[in-house]
Coordinates of C-alpha atoms in Angstrom, one line a residue:
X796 CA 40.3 15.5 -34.9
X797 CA 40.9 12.3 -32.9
X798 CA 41.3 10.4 -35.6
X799 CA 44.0 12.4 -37.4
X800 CA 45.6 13.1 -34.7
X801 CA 46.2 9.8 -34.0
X802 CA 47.5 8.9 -37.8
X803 CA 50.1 11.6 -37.2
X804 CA 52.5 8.6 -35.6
X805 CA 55.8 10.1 -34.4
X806 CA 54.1 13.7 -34.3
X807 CA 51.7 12.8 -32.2
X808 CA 50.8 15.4 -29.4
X809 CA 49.6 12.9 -26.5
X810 CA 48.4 16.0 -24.1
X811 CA 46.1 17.7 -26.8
X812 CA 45.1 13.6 -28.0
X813 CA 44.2 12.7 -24.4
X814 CA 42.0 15.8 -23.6
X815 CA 40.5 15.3 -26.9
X816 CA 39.6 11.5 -26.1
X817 CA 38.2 12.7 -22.6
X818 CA 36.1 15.8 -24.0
X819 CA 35.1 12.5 -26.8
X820 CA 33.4 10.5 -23.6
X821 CA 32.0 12.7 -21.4
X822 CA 30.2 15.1 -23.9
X823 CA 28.7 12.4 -25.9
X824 CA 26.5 9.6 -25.9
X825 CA 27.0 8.3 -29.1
X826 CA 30.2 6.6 -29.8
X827 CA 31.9 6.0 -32.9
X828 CA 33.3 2.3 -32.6
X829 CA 36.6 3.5 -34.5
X830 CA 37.3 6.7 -32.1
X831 CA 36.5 4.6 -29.2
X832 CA 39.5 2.3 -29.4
X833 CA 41.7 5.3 -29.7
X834 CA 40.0 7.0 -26.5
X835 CA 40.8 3.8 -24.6
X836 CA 44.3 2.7 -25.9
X837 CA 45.2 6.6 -25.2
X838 CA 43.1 7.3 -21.6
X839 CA 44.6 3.8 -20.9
X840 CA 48.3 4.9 -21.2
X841 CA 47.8 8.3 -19.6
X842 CA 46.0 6.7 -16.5
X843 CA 49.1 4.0 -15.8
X844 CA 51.0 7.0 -14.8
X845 CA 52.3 5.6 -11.2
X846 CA 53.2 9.5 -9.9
X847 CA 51.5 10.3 -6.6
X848 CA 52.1 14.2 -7.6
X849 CA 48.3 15.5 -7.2
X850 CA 48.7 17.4 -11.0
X851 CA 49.6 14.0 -12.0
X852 CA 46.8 12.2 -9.4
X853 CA 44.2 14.6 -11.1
X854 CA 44.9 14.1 -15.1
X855 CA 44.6 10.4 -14.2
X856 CA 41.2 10.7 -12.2
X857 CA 40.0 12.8 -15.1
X858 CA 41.5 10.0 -18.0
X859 CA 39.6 7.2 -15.8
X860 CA 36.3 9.0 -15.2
X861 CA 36.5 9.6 -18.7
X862 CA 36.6 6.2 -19.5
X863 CA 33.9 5.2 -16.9
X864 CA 31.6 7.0 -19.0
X865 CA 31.4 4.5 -21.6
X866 CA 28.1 2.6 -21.6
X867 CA 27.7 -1.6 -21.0
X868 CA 26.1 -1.5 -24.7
X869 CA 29.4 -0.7 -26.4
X870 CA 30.9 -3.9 -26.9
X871 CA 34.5 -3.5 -26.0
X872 CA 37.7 -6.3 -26.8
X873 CA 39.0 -7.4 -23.8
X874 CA 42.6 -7.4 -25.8
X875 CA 42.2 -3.4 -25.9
X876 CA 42.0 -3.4 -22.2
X877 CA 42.1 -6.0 -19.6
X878 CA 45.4 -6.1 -18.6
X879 CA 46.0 -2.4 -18.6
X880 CA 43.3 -1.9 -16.2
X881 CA 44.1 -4.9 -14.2
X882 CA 47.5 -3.7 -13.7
X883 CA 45.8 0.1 -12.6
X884 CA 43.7 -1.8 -10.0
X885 CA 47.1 -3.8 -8.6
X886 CA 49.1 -1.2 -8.4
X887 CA 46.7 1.1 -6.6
X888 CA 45.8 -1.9 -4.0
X889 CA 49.2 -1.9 -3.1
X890 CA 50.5 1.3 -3.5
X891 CA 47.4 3.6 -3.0
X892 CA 48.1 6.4 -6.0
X893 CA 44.7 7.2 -7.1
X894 CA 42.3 9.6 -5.4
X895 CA 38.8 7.8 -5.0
X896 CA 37.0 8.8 -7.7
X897 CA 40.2 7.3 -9.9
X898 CA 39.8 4.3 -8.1
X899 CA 36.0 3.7 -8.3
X900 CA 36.3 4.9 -11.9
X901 CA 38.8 2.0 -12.9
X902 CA 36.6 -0.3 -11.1
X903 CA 33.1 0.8 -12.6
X904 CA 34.9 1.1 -16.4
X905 CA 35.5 -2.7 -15.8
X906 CA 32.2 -3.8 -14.4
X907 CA 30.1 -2.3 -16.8
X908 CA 32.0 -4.7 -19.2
X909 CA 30.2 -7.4 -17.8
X910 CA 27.3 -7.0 -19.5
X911 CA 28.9 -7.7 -23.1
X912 CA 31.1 -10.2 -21.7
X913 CA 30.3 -12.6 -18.6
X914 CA 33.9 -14.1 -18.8
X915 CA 35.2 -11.4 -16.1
X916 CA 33.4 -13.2 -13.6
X917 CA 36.0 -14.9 -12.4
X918 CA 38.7 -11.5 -12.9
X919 CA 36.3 -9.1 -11.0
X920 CA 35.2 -11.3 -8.5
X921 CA 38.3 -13.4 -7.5
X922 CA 41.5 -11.8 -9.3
X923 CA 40.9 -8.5 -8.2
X924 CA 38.6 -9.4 -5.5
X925 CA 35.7 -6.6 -5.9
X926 CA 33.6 -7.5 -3.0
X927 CA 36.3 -6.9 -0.6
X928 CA 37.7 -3.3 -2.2
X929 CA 33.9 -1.9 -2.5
X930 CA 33.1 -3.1 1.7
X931 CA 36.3 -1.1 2.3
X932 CA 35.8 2.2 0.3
X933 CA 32.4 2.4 1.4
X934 CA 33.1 2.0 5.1
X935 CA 36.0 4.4 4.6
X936 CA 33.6 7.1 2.6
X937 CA 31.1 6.1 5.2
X938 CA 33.3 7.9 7.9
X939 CA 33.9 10.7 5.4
X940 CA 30.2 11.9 4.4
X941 CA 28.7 14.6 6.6
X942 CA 25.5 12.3 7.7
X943 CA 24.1 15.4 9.7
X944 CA 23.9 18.1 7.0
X945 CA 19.6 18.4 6.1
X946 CA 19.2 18.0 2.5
X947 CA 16.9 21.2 2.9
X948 CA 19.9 22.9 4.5
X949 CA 21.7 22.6 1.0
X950 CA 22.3 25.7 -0.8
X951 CA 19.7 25.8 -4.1
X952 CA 21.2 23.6 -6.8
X953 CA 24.0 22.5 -5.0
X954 CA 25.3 19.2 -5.6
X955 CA 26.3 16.4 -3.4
X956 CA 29.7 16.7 -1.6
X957 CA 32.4 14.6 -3.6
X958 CA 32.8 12.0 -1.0
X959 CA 28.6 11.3 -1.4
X960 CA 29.4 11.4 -4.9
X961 CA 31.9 8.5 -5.0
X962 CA 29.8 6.7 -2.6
X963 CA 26.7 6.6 -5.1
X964 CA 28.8 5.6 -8.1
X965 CA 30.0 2.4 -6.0
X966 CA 26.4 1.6 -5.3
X967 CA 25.5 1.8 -8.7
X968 CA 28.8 -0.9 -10.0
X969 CA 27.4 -3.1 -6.8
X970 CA 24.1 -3.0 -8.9
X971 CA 25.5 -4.5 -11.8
X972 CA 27.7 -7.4 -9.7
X973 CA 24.9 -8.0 -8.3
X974 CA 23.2 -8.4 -11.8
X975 CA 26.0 -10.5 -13.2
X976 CA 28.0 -12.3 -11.1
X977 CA 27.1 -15.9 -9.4
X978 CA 29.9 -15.7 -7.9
X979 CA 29.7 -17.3 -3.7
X980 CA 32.3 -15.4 -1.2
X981 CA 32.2 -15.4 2.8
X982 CA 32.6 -11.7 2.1
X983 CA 29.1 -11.2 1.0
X984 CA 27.6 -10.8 4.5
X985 CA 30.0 -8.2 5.7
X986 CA 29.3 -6.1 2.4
X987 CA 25.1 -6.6 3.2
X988 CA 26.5 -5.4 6.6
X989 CA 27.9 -2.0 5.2
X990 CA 24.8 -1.2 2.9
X991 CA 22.6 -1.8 5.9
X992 CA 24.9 0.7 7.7
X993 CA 24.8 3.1 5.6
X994 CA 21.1 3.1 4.9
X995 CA 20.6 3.9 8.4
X996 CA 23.1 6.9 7.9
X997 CA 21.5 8.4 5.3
X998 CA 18.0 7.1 6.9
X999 CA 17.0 11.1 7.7
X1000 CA 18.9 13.6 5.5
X1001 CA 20.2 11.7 2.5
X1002 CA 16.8 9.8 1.0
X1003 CA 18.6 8.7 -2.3
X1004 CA 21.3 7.0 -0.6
X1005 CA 18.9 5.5 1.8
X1006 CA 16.3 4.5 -1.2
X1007 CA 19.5 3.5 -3.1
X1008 CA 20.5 0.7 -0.3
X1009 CA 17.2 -0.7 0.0
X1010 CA 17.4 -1.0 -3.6
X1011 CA 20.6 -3.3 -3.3
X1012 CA 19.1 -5.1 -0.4
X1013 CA 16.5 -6.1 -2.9
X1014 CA 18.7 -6.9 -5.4
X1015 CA 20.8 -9.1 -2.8
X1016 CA 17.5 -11.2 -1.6
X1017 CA 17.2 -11.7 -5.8
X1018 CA 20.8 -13.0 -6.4
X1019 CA 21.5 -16.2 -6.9
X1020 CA 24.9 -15.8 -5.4
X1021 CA 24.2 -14.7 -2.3
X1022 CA 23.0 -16.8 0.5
X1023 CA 19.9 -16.7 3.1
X1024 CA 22.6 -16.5 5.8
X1025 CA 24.5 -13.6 4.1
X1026 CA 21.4 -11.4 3.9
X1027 CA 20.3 -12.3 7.9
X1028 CA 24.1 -11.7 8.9
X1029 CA 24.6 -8.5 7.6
X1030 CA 20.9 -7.3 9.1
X1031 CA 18.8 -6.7 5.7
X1032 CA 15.8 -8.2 7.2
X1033 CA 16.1 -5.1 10.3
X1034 CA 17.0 -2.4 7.9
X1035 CA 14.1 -3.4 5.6
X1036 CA 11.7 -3.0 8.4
X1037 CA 13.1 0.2 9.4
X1038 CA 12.4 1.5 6.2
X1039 CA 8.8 -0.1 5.6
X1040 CA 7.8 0.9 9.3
X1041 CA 9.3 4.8 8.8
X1042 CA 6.1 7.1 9.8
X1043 CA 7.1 9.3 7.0
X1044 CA 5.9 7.8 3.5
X1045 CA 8.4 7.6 1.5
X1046 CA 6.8 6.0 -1.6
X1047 CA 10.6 5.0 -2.9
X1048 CA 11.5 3.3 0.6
X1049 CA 8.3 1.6 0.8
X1050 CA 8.1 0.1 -2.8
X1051 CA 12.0 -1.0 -1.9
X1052 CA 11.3 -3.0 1.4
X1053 CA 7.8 -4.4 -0.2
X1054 CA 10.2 -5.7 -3.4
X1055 CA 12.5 -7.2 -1.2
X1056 CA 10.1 -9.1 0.9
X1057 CA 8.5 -10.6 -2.1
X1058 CA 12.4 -11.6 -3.5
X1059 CA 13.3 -12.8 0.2
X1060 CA 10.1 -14.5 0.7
X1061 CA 10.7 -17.0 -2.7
X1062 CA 14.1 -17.8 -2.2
X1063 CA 13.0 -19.0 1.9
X1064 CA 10.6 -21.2 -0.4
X1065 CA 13.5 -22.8 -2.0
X1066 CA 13.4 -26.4 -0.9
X1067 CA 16.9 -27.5 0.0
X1068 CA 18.9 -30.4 -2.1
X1069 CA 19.2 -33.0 0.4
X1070 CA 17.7 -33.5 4.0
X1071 CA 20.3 -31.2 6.0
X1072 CA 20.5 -28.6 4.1
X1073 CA 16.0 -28.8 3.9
X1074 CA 16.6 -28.6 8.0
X1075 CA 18.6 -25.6 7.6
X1076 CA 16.5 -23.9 5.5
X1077 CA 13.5 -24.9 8.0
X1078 CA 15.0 -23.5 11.1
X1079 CA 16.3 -20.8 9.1
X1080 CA 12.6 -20.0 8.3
X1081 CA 11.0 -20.1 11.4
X1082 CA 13.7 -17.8 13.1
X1083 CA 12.6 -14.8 10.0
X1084 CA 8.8 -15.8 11.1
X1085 CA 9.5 -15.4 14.5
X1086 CA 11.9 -11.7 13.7
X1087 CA 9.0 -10.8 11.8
X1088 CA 6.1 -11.7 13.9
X1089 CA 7.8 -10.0 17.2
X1090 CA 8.3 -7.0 15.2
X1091 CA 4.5 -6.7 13.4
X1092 CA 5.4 -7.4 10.2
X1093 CA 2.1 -8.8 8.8
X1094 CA 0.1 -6.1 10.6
X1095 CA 2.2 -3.4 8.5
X1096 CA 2.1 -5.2 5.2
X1097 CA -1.9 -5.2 5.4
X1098 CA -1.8 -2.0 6.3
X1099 CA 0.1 -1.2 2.9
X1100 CA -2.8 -3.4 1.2
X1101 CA -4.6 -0.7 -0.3
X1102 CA -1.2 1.2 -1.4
X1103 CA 0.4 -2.5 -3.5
X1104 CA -1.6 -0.8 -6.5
X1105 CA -0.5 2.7 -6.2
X1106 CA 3.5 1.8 -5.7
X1107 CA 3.6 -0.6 -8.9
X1108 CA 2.4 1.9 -11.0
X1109 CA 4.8 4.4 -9.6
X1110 CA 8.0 2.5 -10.2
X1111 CA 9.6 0.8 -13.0
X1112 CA 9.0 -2.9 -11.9
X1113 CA 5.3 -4.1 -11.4
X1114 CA 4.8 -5.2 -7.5
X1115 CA 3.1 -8.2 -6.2
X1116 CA -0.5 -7.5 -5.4
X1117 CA -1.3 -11.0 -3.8
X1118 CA -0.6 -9.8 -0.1
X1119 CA 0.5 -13.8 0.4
X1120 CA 3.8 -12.8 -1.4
X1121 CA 4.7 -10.7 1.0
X1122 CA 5.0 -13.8 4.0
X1123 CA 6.8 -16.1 5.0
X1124 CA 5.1 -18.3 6.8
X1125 CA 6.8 -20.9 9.1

């Protein structure tokens, strides 16, 4: 239907052809390399519509979730749409038109692109400047979320409000930055700030977004981008020992904090270059032995001794079980 609709030229009706191309993406999984250039030329054009009218707000939020929906294994052109989606993203950081699922949308359809193509590096990170547009919706959704509400209070079945919604959808796109762009920014401790933030938010009622934080701290302490001072800056090492000192096991938490321990650990082991930055790195080193000695750190990693098994079979990635990877000795 997408296809002949689309070979009807002058005929063509774009309303029926766009909700065809979104009902194409979100109901399916397996794409047709042929429809999906005509989903993404035609979701495209309806989601440059610049109206702040919410009918028109909502058929765009609806064209650019559609679009998000398209996996990093389809290898898209960049001709079909970077500049159409850079030109979404500009306009709205200007002009504010989209609702914040739009926005996140455009933003998550272009990351994901990353995968096929590590050339956007340099568009993502310093064009469009993701690091600073995801700190800012996240401390604005922050503000928004109903922190309070008990998961056990939630009706049976009932879904996460739309504001949690957004929020987890940026956490996952931070998941594949982090992944795939090397790119350094004095931004990168302030955005380790908000995560920390909002793992201690969602700490007691919200355990996925909680688990989900950790998860990016981890990721973080992995990245060859970020730096030891961005991670002690924006607080990972005290939220990680929040969540590995919790009295409630939460196997998720604690596989989290022991992962990024072992990733923050290594890159402390990291000799530096040349003789100042090796005396940075030194005195950085002993102030995390010190943090970690004043809060019992090595006392609560032996106590997990017997549990290092247990958690690497639970989880998808296989855990240390040499207890000397977990410290960091001065």
């Amino acid at each position: 239907m997408i296809i002949d609709e689309n070979e009807k030229k002058d005929e063509i009706n774009e309303k029926f052809l766009v909700g065809l191309c979104e009902c194409y993406l979100l109901l399916n999984e397996e794409l047709s390399y042929e429809v999906l250039s005509i989903c993404i030329h035609c979701l495209l054009k309806a989601a440059s519509d610049k109206e702040k009218k919410k009918e028109i707000q909502k058929d765009v939020e609806i064209a650019l979730l559609a679009l998000s929906n398209i996996y990093e294994y389809y290898e898209v052109e960049r001709e079909l749409y970077l500049n159409e989606i850079k030109e979404i993203i500009k306009y709205h950081q200007k002009h504010h038109n989209l609702t914040r699922l739009a926005y996140q949308s455009a933003w998550q359809f272009l990351i994901i692109r990353l995968f096929s193509n590590r050339s956007l590096e340099g568009t993502i990170a310093n064009e469009l400047h993701f690091i600073r547009e995801t700190r800012r919706e996240l401390e604005e959704l922050k503000c928004c979320v109903d922190w309070k509400k008990k998961e056990k209070q939630k009706r049976r079945g009932e879904k996460e409000g739309k504001e949690e919604y957004v929020l987890i959808r940026w956490l996952q796109s931070l998941d594949h930055y982090f992944r795939f762009c090397q790119s350094k920014t004095a931004e990168h401790s302030e955005l380790i700030g908000i995560i920390t933030q909002l793992f201690r938010a969602a700490t007691d009622n919200h355990k996925y977004i909680s688990a989900r934080c950790l998860y990016l701290l981890r990721r973080a302490a992995d990245d060859g981008a970020l730096e030891v001072e961005d991670i002690l800056k924006g607080g990972a090492i005290d939220a990680t020992l929040e969540g590995i000192s919790q009295p409630t096991f939460n196997n998720r938490i604690k596989y989290e904090s022991l992962v990024f321990f072992t990733h923050f650990s290594r890159k402390l082991k990291e000799e530096g270059k040349d003789e100042v930055e090796e005396a940075k790195r030194k005195l950085i080193k002993r102030r995390v032995f010190e943090k970690m000695e004043e809060e019992g750190y090595e006392d609560i990693i032996a106590s997990f001794h017997k549990k290092l098994h247990f958690l690497s079979s639970r989880f998808y990635y296989g855990l240390s079980l040499n207890i000397s990877d977990y410290f960091v000795y001065a």
